[in-house]
Amino acid sequence: MSTLAYFGVEGLDRIISQGMVYGSQIMVHGDTGIGKTVLAGEFIKEGLRCGDVCIYVACDEPPDVMRRHLGGFKVGTRAYEEAGRLVFVDAYEEEASPEKYHIADQHNLDKYFALERELVKRFEGRRIRLVVDSLSTLFTPLDSTEVMEFHRTRLKYLRKHGILALDVFVDGVLDGRVMTVASHLYNVIVRMKFGASENRPVRILQVGKVRSGKFSAAPYMFGISPVFGIILAPESEV
Ligand SMILES: Nc1ncnc2c1ncn2[C@@H]1O[C@H](COP(=O)(O)OP(=O)(O)OP(=O)(O)O)[C@@H](O)[C@H]1O
Ligand SMILES: [Mg+2]
């Protein structure tokens, strides 16, 4: 039987119950500053907790930002890195990167995919979760045919190798058609956006789709706590 996989976010795992197994791919998309990177951090934390090898590809900020972020949640990344349980890929600083794993040109999708496959091979036989934050950054200047070809091949490869992958997309960066076509290839879609409730700005999260699983598409309000991370307000459907 397939092993169920969890986000590590209480309310969210309830919404997606029975929906995620290793080999699933998740798209997280939303406004800038909404909390996508915080959600990605929760996903990594859960992976470390349950014994997965976690790979975090940093495209928008240096990997140290995520190291510090996880440190803020009392996750000592250094020990995990030394134990080969956590790997950072720097796709941000390019040639200036001090990291062992880095991409010299963040828009060279072939080189990127080669590194991803190298890491998958290195940890073959282990449960792997992979986060790319954000994939839209790698795609931005490229031709949509090239992007879609890479995207299809890559997701097929990750599925075949049982990788639990979370790809972050910043809304408004890619053209709508590319986003729509790209989204069809994911098993789970989490949409995060700013909204208003009684004229107060609020953060809203919605599960857009779970292929072959039960889910609620209702929008939920959530907050970000410096202690607990993402918290879905119970009974907060807006
Ligand atoms: N440990 C924390 N405790 C409390 N708030 C936090 C913490 N970390 C981040 N935040 C807040 O969460 C918000 C969302 O941050 P986050 O970096 O996840 O956004 P994002 O969706 O990834 O944005 P972008 O598209 O710009 O990368 C920010 O306003 C930030 O101040
Ligand atoms: Mg971010």
PDB file of C-alpha atoms and ligand atoms in Angstrom:
ATOM      1  CA  MET A   1       0.000   0.000   0.000  1.00  0.00           C
ATOM      2  CA  SER A   2       1.219   3.545  -0.718  1.00  0.00           C
ATOM      3  CA  THR A   3       2.488   5.557   2.222  1.00  0.00           C
ATOM      4  CA  LEU A   4       0.434   8.625   3.047  1.00  0.00           C
ATOM      5  CA  ALA A   5       2.308  11.903   3.187  1.00  0.00           C
ATOM      6  CA  TYR A   6       1.545  14.966   5.283  1.00  0.00           C
ATOM      7  CA  PHE A   7       2.176  18.681   5.066  1.00  0.00           C
ATOM      8  CA  GLY A   8       2.668  19.092   8.777  1.00  0.00           C
ATOM      9  CA  VAL A   9      -0.028  21.769   8.950  1.00  0.00           C
ATOM     10  CA  GLU A  10      -2.872  20.554  11.127  1.00  0.00           C
ATOM     11  CA  GLY A  11      -5.942  21.964   9.345  1.00  0.00           C
ATOM     12  CA  LEU A  12      -4.461  21.510   5.886  1.00  0.00           C
ATOM     13  CA  ASP A  13      -3.713  17.832   6.429  1.00  0.00           C
ATOM     14  CA  ARG A  14      -7.294  17.391   7.506  1.00  0.00           C
ATOM     15  CA  ILE A  15      -8.575  18.994   4.280  1.00  0.00           C
ATOM     16  CA  ILE A  16      -6.318  16.822   2.114  1.00  0.00           C
ATOM     17  CA  SER A  17      -6.876  13.665   4.181  1.00  0.00           C
ATOM     18  CA  GLN A  18      -6.159  10.558   2.093  1.00  0.00           C
ATOM     19  CA  GLY A  19      -4.995  12.728  -0.768  1.00  0.00           C
ATOM     20  CA  MET A  20      -1.218  12.678  -0.668  1.00  0.00           C
ATOM     21  CA  VAL A  21       1.168   9.794  -1.079  1.00  0.00           C
ATOM     22  CA  TYR A  22       4.869   9.740  -1.902  1.00  0.00           C
ATOM     23  CA  GLY A  23       5.072  10.365  -5.631  1.00  0.00           C
ATOM     24  CA  SER A  24       2.466  13.147  -5.423  1.00  0.00           C
ATOM     25  CA  GLN A  25       3.225  16.603  -6.719  1.00  0.00           C
ATOM     26  CA  ILE A  26       1.878  19.702  -5.089  1.00  0.00           C
ATOM     27  CA  MET A  27       1.559  23.175  -6.550  1.00  0.00           C
ATOM     28  CA  VAL A  28       1.486  26.032  -4.044  1.00  0.00           C
ATOM     29  CA  HIS A  29       0.718  29.363  -5.629  1.00  0.00           C
ATOM     30  CA  GLY A  30      -0.199  32.773  -4.334  1.00  0.00           C
ATOM     31  CA  ASP A  31       0.457  36.456  -3.875  1.00  0.00           C
ATOM     32  CA  THR A  32       3.852  37.670  -2.834  1.00  0.00           C
ATOM     33  CA  GLY A  33       4.207  37.885   0.963  1.00  0.00           C
ATOM     34  CA  ILE A  34       1.237  35.593   1.572  1.00  0.00           C
ATOM     35  CA  GLY A  35       3.197  32.819   3.296  1.00  0.00           C
ATOM     36  CA  LYS A  36       4.270  30.337   0.597  1.00  0.00           C
ATOM     37  CA  THR A  37       7.824  30.112   1.932  1.00  0.00           C
ATOM     38  CA  VAL A  38       6.535  29.682   5.478  1.00  0.00           C
ATOM     39  CA  LEU A  39       4.330  26.829   4.227  1.00  0.00           C
ATOM     40  CA  ALA A  40       7.324  25.321   2.430  1.00  0.00           C
ATOM     41  CA  GLY A  41       9.245  25.483   5.737  1.00  0.00           C
ATOM     42  CA  GLU A  42       6.448  23.562   7.481  1.00  0.00           C
ATOM     43  CA  PHE A  43       6.585  20.934   4.770  1.00  0.00           C
ATOM     44  CA  ILE A  44      10.345  20.526   5.262  1.00  0.00           C
ATOM     45  CA  LYS A  45       9.939  20.401   9.052  1.00  0.00           C
ATOM     46  CA  GLU A  46       7.382  17.594   8.677  1.00  0.00           C
ATOM     47  CA  GLY A  47       9.748  15.744   6.334  1.00  0.00           C
ATOM     48  CA  LEU A  48      12.593  15.938   8.852  1.00  0.00           C
ATOM     49  CA  ARG A  49      10.247  14.795  11.608  1.00  0.00           C
ATOM     50  CA  CYS A  50       9.017  11.725   9.725  1.00  0.00           C
ATOM     51  CA  GLY A  51      12.398  10.585   8.407  1.00  0.00           C
ATOM     52  CA  ASP A  52      12.388  11.826   4.805  1.00  0.00           C
ATOM     53  CA  VAL A  53      15.411  13.172   3.000  1.00  0.00           C
ATOM     54  CA  CYS A  54      14.491  16.823   2.358  1.00  0.00           C
ATOM     55  CA  ILE A  55      15.798  18.840  -0.566  1.00  0.00           C
ATOM     56  CA  TYR A  56      15.131  22.576  -0.624  1.00  0.00           C
ATOM     57  CA  VAL A  57      15.900  24.503  -3.802  1.00  0.00           C
ATOM     58  CA  ALA A  58      16.211  28.206  -3.021  1.00  0.00           C
ATOM     59  CA  CYS A  59      15.556  30.360  -6.095  1.00  0.00           C
ATOM     60  CA  ASP A  60      14.363  33.668  -4.633  1.00  0.00           C
ATOM     61  CA  GLU A  61      16.692  34.047  -1.627  1.00  0.00           C
ATOM     62  CA  PRO A  62      19.940  32.400  -0.495  1.00  0.00           C
ATOM     63  CA  PRO A  63      19.515  29.038   1.330  1.00  0.00           C
ATOM     64  CA  ASP A  64      20.669  30.675   4.578  1.00  0.00           C
ATOM     65  CA  VAL A  65      17.333  32.475   4.780  1.00  0.00           C
ATOM     66  CA  MET A  66      15.543  29.108   5.049  1.00  0.00           C
ATOM     67  CA  ARG A  67      18.194  27.813   7.463  1.00  0.00           C
ATOM     68  CA  ARG A  68      17.526  30.789   9.736  1.00  0.00           C
ATOM     69  CA  HIS A  69      13.782  30.453   9.285  1.00  0.00           C
ATOM     70  CA  LEU A  70      13.872  26.785  10.341  1.00  0.00           C
ATOM     71  CA  GLY A  71      16.212  27.737  13.191  1.00  0.00           C
ATOM     72  CA  GLY A  72      13.508  30.137  14.372  1.00  0.00           C
ATOM     73  CA  PHE A  73      11.264  27.076  14.735  1.00  0.00           C
ATOM     74  CA  LYS A  74      13.969  25.238  16.712  1.00  0.00           C
ATOM     75  CA  VAL A  75      15.014  23.056  13.809  1.00  0.00           C
ATOM     76  CA  GLY A  76      18.821  22.803  13.899  1.00  0.00           C
ATOM     77  CA  THR A  77      19.534  22.434  10.199  1.00  0.00           C
ATOM     78  CA  ARG A  78      23.258  21.822  10.555  1.00  0.00           C
ATOM     79  CA  ALA A  79      22.858  18.444  12.238  1.00  0.00           C
ATOM     80  CA  TYR A  80      20.395  17.325   9.577  1.00  0.00           C
ATOM     81  CA  GLU A  81      22.682  18.517   6.815  1.00  0.00           C
ATOM     82  CA  GLU A  82      25.637  16.665   8.320  1.00  0.00           C
ATOM     83  CA  ALA A  83      23.512  13.529   8.607  1.00  0.00           C
ATOM     84  CA  GLY A  84      22.549  13.760   4.914  1.00  0.00           C
ATOM     85  CA  ARG A  85      18.891  14.289   5.754  1.00  0.00           C
ATOM     86  CA  LEU A  86      18.621  17.865   4.494  1.00  0.00           C
ATOM     87  CA  VAL A  87      20.129  19.285   1.333  1.00  0.00           C
ATOM     88  CA  PHE A  88      20.048  22.874   0.152  1.00  0.00           C
ATOM     89  CA  VAL A  89      20.412  23.774  -3.492  1.00  0.00           C
ATOM     90  CA  ASP A  90      21.312  27.386  -4.206  1.00  0.00           C
ATOM     91  CA  ALA A  91      19.620  28.539  -7.397  1.00  0.00           C
ATOM     92  CA  TYR A  92      19.795  32.177  -6.321  1.00  0.00           C
ATOM     93  CA  GLU A  93      23.378  33.315  -5.944  1.00  0.00           C
ATOM     94  CA  GLU A  94      24.466  31.517  -9.114  1.00  0.00           C
ATOM     95  CA  GLU A  95      28.254  31.612  -9.606  1.00  0.00           C
ATOM     96  CA  ALA A  96      28.868  33.506  -6.362  1.00  0.00           C
ATOM     97  CA  SER A  97      27.315  30.724  -4.306  1.00  0.00           C
ATOM     98  CA  PRO A  98      29.289  29.249  -1.406  1.00  0.00           C
ATOM     99  CA  GLU A  99      26.986  26.206  -1.365  1.00  0.00           C
ATOM    100  CA  LYS A 100      28.050  22.682  -2.309  1.00  0.00           C
ATOM    101  CA  TYR A 101      25.037  22.360  -4.590  1.00  0.00           C
ATOM    102  CA  HIS A 102      24.334  25.370  -6.735  1.00  0.00           C
ATOM    103  CA  ILE A 103      23.151  26.289 -10.201  1.00  0.00           C
ATOM    104  CA  ALA A 104      25.493  28.558 -12.135  1.00  0.00           C
ATOM    105  CA  ASP A 105      22.655  29.889 -14.291  1.00  0.00           C
ATOM    106  CA  GLN A 106      19.196  29.705 -12.762  1.00  0.00           C
ATOM    107  CA  HIS A 107      17.504  29.754 -16.176  1.00  0.00           C
ATOM    108  CA  ASN A 108      19.333  26.773 -17.600  1.00  0.00           C
ATOM    109  CA  LEU A 109      16.617  24.160 -17.141  1.00  0.00           C
ATOM    110  CA  ASP A 110      18.728  21.297 -18.515  1.00  0.00           C
ATOM    111  CA  LYS A 111      21.462  21.865 -15.950  1.00  0.00           C
ATOM    112  CA  TYR A 112      18.867  22.316 -13.247  1.00  0.00           C
ATOM    113  CA  PHE A 113      17.155  19.040 -14.092  1.00  0.00           C
ATOM    114  CA  ALA A 114      20.517  17.246 -14.250  1.00  0.00           C
ATOM    115  CA  LEU A 115      21.292  18.360 -10.678  1.00  0.00           C
ATOM    116  CA  GLU A 116      17.843  17.325  -9.491  1.00  0.00           C
ATOM    117  CA  ARG A 117      18.309  13.860 -10.997  1.00  0.00           C
ATOM    118  CA  GLU A 118      21.784  13.575  -9.464  1.00  0.00           C
ATOM    119  CA  LEU A 119      20.282  14.228  -6.024  1.00  0.00           C
ATOM    120  CA  VAL A 120      17.425  11.781  -6.583  1.00  0.00           C
ATOM    121  CA  LYS A 121      20.002   9.122  -7.532  1.00  0.00           C
ATOM    122  CA  ARG A 122      22.149   9.931  -4.539  1.00  0.00           C
ATOM    123  CA  PHE A 123      19.258   9.194  -2.192  1.00  0.00           C
ATOM    124  CA  GLU A 124      17.772   6.314  -4.137  1.00  0.00           C
ATOM    125  CA  GLY A 125      15.774   3.963  -1.931  1.00  0.00           C
ATOM    126  CA  ARG A 126      14.989   6.685   0.622  1.00  0.00           C
ATOM    127  CA  ARG A 127      11.767   8.659   0.932  1.00  0.00           C
ATOM    128  CA  ILE A 128      12.477  12.051  -0.599  1.00  0.00           C
ATOM    129  CA  ARG A 129      10.573  15.321  -0.389  1.00  0.00           C
ATOM    130  CA  LEU A 130      11.621  18.137  -2.652  1.00  0.00           C
ATOM    131  CA  VAL A 131      10.703  21.816  -2.517  1.00  0.00           C
ATOM    132  CA  VAL A 132      11.415  24.366  -5.231  1.00  0.00           C
ATOM    133  CA  ASP A 133      10.825  27.932  -3.994  1.00  0.00           C
ATOM    134  CA  SER A 134       9.902  29.250  -6.435  1.00  0.00           C
ATOM    135  CA  LEU A 135       9.716  27.375  -9.705  1.00  0.00           C
ATOM    136  CA  SER A 136       8.163  30.425 -11.376  1.00  0.00           C
ATOM    137  CA  THR A 137      11.487  32.239 -10.914  1.00  0.00           C
ATOM    138  CA  LEU A 138      13.314  29.592 -12.953  1.00  0.00           C
ATOM    139  CA  PHE A 139      10.655  29.821 -15.660  1.00  0.00           C
ATOM    140  CA  THR A 140      10.222  33.578 -15.900  1.00  0.00           C
ATOM    141  CA  PRO A 141      12.291  34.653 -18.903  1.00  0.00           C
ATOM    142  CA  LEU A 142      11.869  31.449 -20.879  1.00  0.00           C
ATOM    143  CA  ASP A 143       9.813  30.533 -23.872  1.00  0.00           C
ATOM    144  CA  SER A 144       6.586  28.756 -22.873  1.00  0.00           C
ATOM    145  CA  THR A 145       7.146  25.740 -25.157  1.00  0.00           C
ATOM    146  CA  GLU A 146      10.519  25.095 -23.517  1.00  0.00           C
ATOM    147  CA  VAL A 147       9.012  25.566 -20.056  1.00  0.00           C
ATOM    148  CA  MET A 148       6.154  23.137 -20.683  1.00  0.00           C
ATOM    149  CA  GLU A 149       8.409  20.484 -22.144  1.00  0.00           C
ATOM    150  CA  PHE A 150      10.734  20.662 -19.121  1.00  0.00           C
ATOM    151  CA  HIS A 151       7.791  20.734 -16.751  1.00  0.00           C
ATOM    152  CA  ARG A 152       6.135  17.601 -18.189  1.00  0.00           C
ATOM    153  CA  THR A 153       9.343  15.600 -18.360  1.00  0.00           C
ATOM    154  CA  ARG A 154      10.412  16.622 -14.892  1.00  0.00           C
ATOM    155  CA  LEU A 155       7.099  15.878 -13.157  1.00  0.00           C
ATOM    156  CA  LYS A 156       6.892  12.508 -14.881  1.00  0.00           C
ATOM    157  CA  TYR A 157      10.400  11.698 -13.660  1.00  0.00           C
ATOM    158  CA  LEU A 158       9.623  12.765 -10.082  1.00  0.00           C
ATOM    159  CA  ARG A 159       6.396  10.737 -10.057  1.00  0.00           C
ATOM    160  CA  LYS A 160       8.165   7.659 -11.368  1.00  0.00           C
ATOM    161  CA  HIS A 161      10.769   7.934  -8.620  1.00  0.00           C
ATOM    162  CA  GLY A 162       8.187   8.363  -5.859  1.00  0.00           C
ATOM    163  CA  ILE A 163       9.313  11.874  -4.955  1.00  0.00           C
ATOM    164  CA  LEU A 164       6.954  14.004  -2.900  1.00  0.00           C
ATOM    165  CA  ALA A 165       7.432  17.370  -4.567  1.00  0.00           C
ATOM    166  CA  LEU A 166       6.191  20.820  -3.657  1.00  0.00           C
ATOM    167  CA  ASP A 167       6.609  23.503  -6.301  1.00  0.00           C
ATOM    168  CA  VAL A 168       5.989  27.111  -5.352  1.00  0.00           C
ATOM    169  CA  PHE A 169       4.676  29.616  -7.912  1.00  0.00           C
ATOM    170  CA  VAL A 170       4.320  33.344  -7.350  1.00  0.00           C
ATOM    171  CA  ASP A 171       1.046  34.574  -8.828  1.00  0.00           C
ATOM    172  CA  GLY A 172       1.211  37.097 -11.649  1.00  0.00           C
ATOM    173  CA  VAL A 173       4.722  36.155 -12.776  1.00  0.00           C
ATOM    174  CA  LEU A 174       3.931  33.627 -15.504  1.00  0.00           C
ATOM    175  CA  ASP A 175       1.355  34.125 -18.179  1.00  0.00           C
ATOM    176  CA  GLY A 176      -2.088  32.728 -17.379  1.00  0.00           C
ATOM    177  CA  ARG A 177      -2.036  30.053 -20.049  1.00  0.00           C
ATOM    178  CA  VAL A 178       1.274  28.595 -18.837  1.00  0.00           C
ATOM    179  CA  MET A 179      -0.038  28.582 -15.244  1.00  0.00           C
ATOM    180  CA  THR A 180      -3.214  26.766 -16.289  1.00  0.00           C
ATOM    181  CA  VAL A 181      -1.430  24.121 -18.326  1.00  0.00           C
ATOM    182  CA  ALA A 182       1.199  23.713 -15.601  1.00  0.00           C
ATOM    183  CA  SER A 183      -1.413  23.321 -12.875  1.00  0.00           C
ATOM    184  CA  HIS A 184      -3.077  20.376 -14.623  1.00  0.00           C
ATOM    185  CA  LEU A 185      -0.020  18.253 -14.031  1.00  0.00           C
ATOM    186  CA  TYR A 186      -0.209  18.418 -10.212  1.00  0.00           C
ATOM    187  CA  ASN A 187      -2.048  16.093  -7.843  1.00  0.00           C
ATOM    188  CA  VAL A 188      -2.742  18.781  -5.282  1.00  0.00           C
ATOM    189  CA  ILE A 189      -3.068  22.536  -5.661  1.00  0.00           C
ATOM    190  CA  VAL A 190      -2.930  24.924  -2.728  1.00  0.00           C
ATOM    191  CA  ARG A 191      -3.886  28.494  -3.441  1.00  0.00           C
ATOM    192  CA  MET A 192      -2.977  31.263  -0.977  1.00  0.00           C
ATOM    193  CA  LYS A 193      -4.244  34.810  -1.285  1.00  0.00           C
ATOM    194  CA  PHE A 194      -5.068  37.985   0.543  1.00  0.00           C
ATOM    195  CA  GLY A 195      -8.737  38.720   1.034  1.00  0.00           C
ATOM    196  CA  ALA A 196     -10.990  40.749   3.253  1.00  0.00           C
ATOM    197  CA  SER A 197     -13.326  39.682   5.994  1.00  0.00           C
ATOM    198  CA  GLU A 198     -15.492  42.401   7.569  1.00  0.00           C
ATOM    199  CA  ASN A 199     -13.184  44.899   5.851  1.00  0.00           C
ATOM    200  CA  ARG A 200     -10.117  43.489   7.607  1.00  0.00           C
ATOM    201  CA  PRO A 201      -7.325  42.123   5.419  1.00  0.00           C
ATOM    202  CA  VAL A 202      -6.971  38.388   5.966  1.00  0.00           C
ATOM    203  CA  ARG A 203      -4.915  35.520   4.613  1.00  0.00           C
ATOM    204  CA  ILE A 204      -6.910  32.840   2.849  1.00  0.00           C
ATOM    205  CA  LEU A 205      -5.944  29.328   1.825  1.00  0.00           C
ATOM    206  CA  GLN A 206      -7.858  27.060  -0.481  1.00  0.00           C
ATOM    207  CA  VAL A 207      -7.212  23.579  -1.784  1.00  0.00           C
ATOM    208  CA  GLY A 208      -7.936  23.820  -5.472  1.00  0.00           C
ATOM    209  CA  LYS A 209      -7.751  20.198  -6.395  1.00  0.00           C
ATOM    210  CA  VAL A 210      -6.806  16.789  -5.134  1.00  0.00           C
ATOM    211  CA  ARG A 211      -6.581  14.194  -7.826  1.00  0.00           C
ATOM    212  CA  SER A 212      -8.055  10.910  -6.624  1.00  0.00           C
ATOM    213  CA  GLY A 213      -8.806  12.013  -3.105  1.00  0.00           C
ATOM    214  CA  LYS A 214     -11.390  13.672  -0.953  1.00  0.00           C
ATOM    215  CA  PHE A 215     -10.992  17.356  -0.244  1.00  0.00           C
ATOM    216  CA  SER A 216     -12.870  20.501   0.599  1.00  0.00           C
ATOM    217  CA  ALA A 217     -12.459  23.433  -1.788  1.00  0.00           C
ATOM    218  CA  ALA A 218     -13.747  25.856   0.860  1.00  0.00           C
ATOM    219  CA  PRO A 219     -11.520  28.871   1.543  1.00  0.00           C
ATOM    220  CA  TYR A 220      -9.984  28.943   5.045  1.00  0.00           C
ATOM    221  CA  MET A 221      -8.499  31.886   6.878  1.00  0.00           C
ATOM    222  CA  PHE A 222      -5.012  31.350   8.238  1.00  0.00           C
ATOM    223  CA  GLY A 223      -2.420  33.208  10.253  1.00  0.00           C
ATOM    224  CA  ILE A 224       1.349  32.954  10.657  1.00  0.00           C
ATOM    225  CA  SER A 225       2.661  32.390  14.159  1.00  0.00           C
ATOM    226  CA  PRO A 226       6.344  32.798  15.072  1.00  0.00           C
ATOM    227  CA  VAL A 227       5.973  29.697  17.250  1.00  0.00           C
ATOM    228  CA  PHE A 228       3.700  27.366  15.295  1.00  0.00           C
ATOM    229  CA  GLY A 229       4.021  28.628  11.723  1.00  0.00           C
ATOM    230  CA  ILE A 230       0.914  28.401   9.547  1.00  0.00           C
ATOM    231  CA  ILE A 231      -2.277  28.072  11.547  1.00  0.00           C
ATOM    232  CA  LEU A 232      -5.624  27.502   9.897  1.00  0.00           C
ATOM    233  CA  ALA A 233      -8.372  29.085  11.903  1.00  0.00           C
ATOM    234  CA  PRO A 234     -10.821  26.308  12.757  1.00  0.00           C
ATOM    235  CA  GLU A 235     -14.318  26.761  11.357  1.00  0.00           C
ATOM    236  CA  SER A 236     -13.051  29.780   9.476  1.00  0.00           C
ATOM    237  CA  GLU A 237     -14.534  29.167   6.071  1.00  0.00           C
ATOM    238  CA  VAL A 238     -15.028  32.588   4.502  1.00  0.00           C
TER     239      VAL A 238
HETATM  240  N1  LIG B   1       8.715  32.924  11.711  1.00  0.00           N
HETATM  241  C1  LIG B   1       7.778  33.809  11.384  1.00  0.00           C
HETATM  242  N2  LIG B   1       6.918  34.267  12.308  1.00  0.00           N
HETATM  243  C2  LIG B   1       5.949  35.152  12.005  1.00  0.00           C
HETATM  244  N3  LIG B   1       5.768  35.656  10.794  1.00  0.00           N
HETATM  245  C3  LIG B   1       6.582  35.229   9.822  1.00  0.00           C
HETATM  246  C4  LIG B   1       7.627  34.296  10.071  1.00  0.00           C
HETATM  247  N4  LIG B   1       8.275  34.078   8.913  1.00  0.00           N
HETATM  248  C5  LIG B   1       7.669  34.843   8.001  1.00  0.00           C
HETATM  249  N5  LIG B   1       6.662  35.540   8.535  1.00  0.00           N
HETATM  250  C6  LIG B   1       5.790  36.481   7.840  1.00  0.00           C
HETATM  251  O1  LIG B   1       5.047  35.745   6.894  1.00  0.00           O
HETATM  252  C7  LIG B   1       4.773  36.532   5.757  1.00  0.00           C
HETATM  253  C8  LIG B   1       4.875  35.713   4.525  1.00  0.00           C
HETATM  254  O2  LIG B   1       6.190  35.399   4.259  1.00  0.00           O
HETATM  255  P1  LIG B   1       6.646  34.438   3.098  1.00  0.00           P
HETATM  256  O3  LIG B   1       8.088  34.703   2.936  1.00  0.00           O
HETATM  257  O4  LIG B   1       6.264  33.018   3.387  1.00  0.00           O
HETATM  258  O5  LIG B   1       5.830  34.937   1.820  1.00  0.00           O
HETATM  259  P2  LIG B   1       5.883  34.359   0.340  1.00  0.00           P
HETATM  260  O6  LIG B   1       4.506  33.987  -0.032  1.00  0.00           O
HETATM  261  O7  LIG B   1       6.912  33.294   0.250  1.00  0.00           O
HETATM  262  O8  LIG B   1       6.302  35.638  -0.501  1.00  0.00           O
HETATM  263  P3  LIG B   1       7.230  35.778  -1.813  1.00  0.00           P
HETATM  264  O9  LIG B   1       6.362  35.440  -2.988  1.00  0.00           O
HETATM  265  O10 LIG B   1       7.618  37.196  -1.807  1.00  0.00           O
HETATM  266  O11 LIG B   1       8.368  34.840  -1.667  1.00  0.00           O
HETATM  267  C9  LIG B   1       5.689  37.732   5.823  1.00  0.00           C
HETATM  268  O12 LIG B   1       4.885  38.864   6.034  1.00  0.00           O
HETATM  269  C10 LIG B   1       6.565  37.497   7.038  1.00  0.00           C
HETATM  270  O13 LIG B   1       6.705  38.685   7.770  1.00  0.00           O
HETATM  271 MG    MG B   2       8.735  33.145  -0.680  1.00  0.00          MG
END
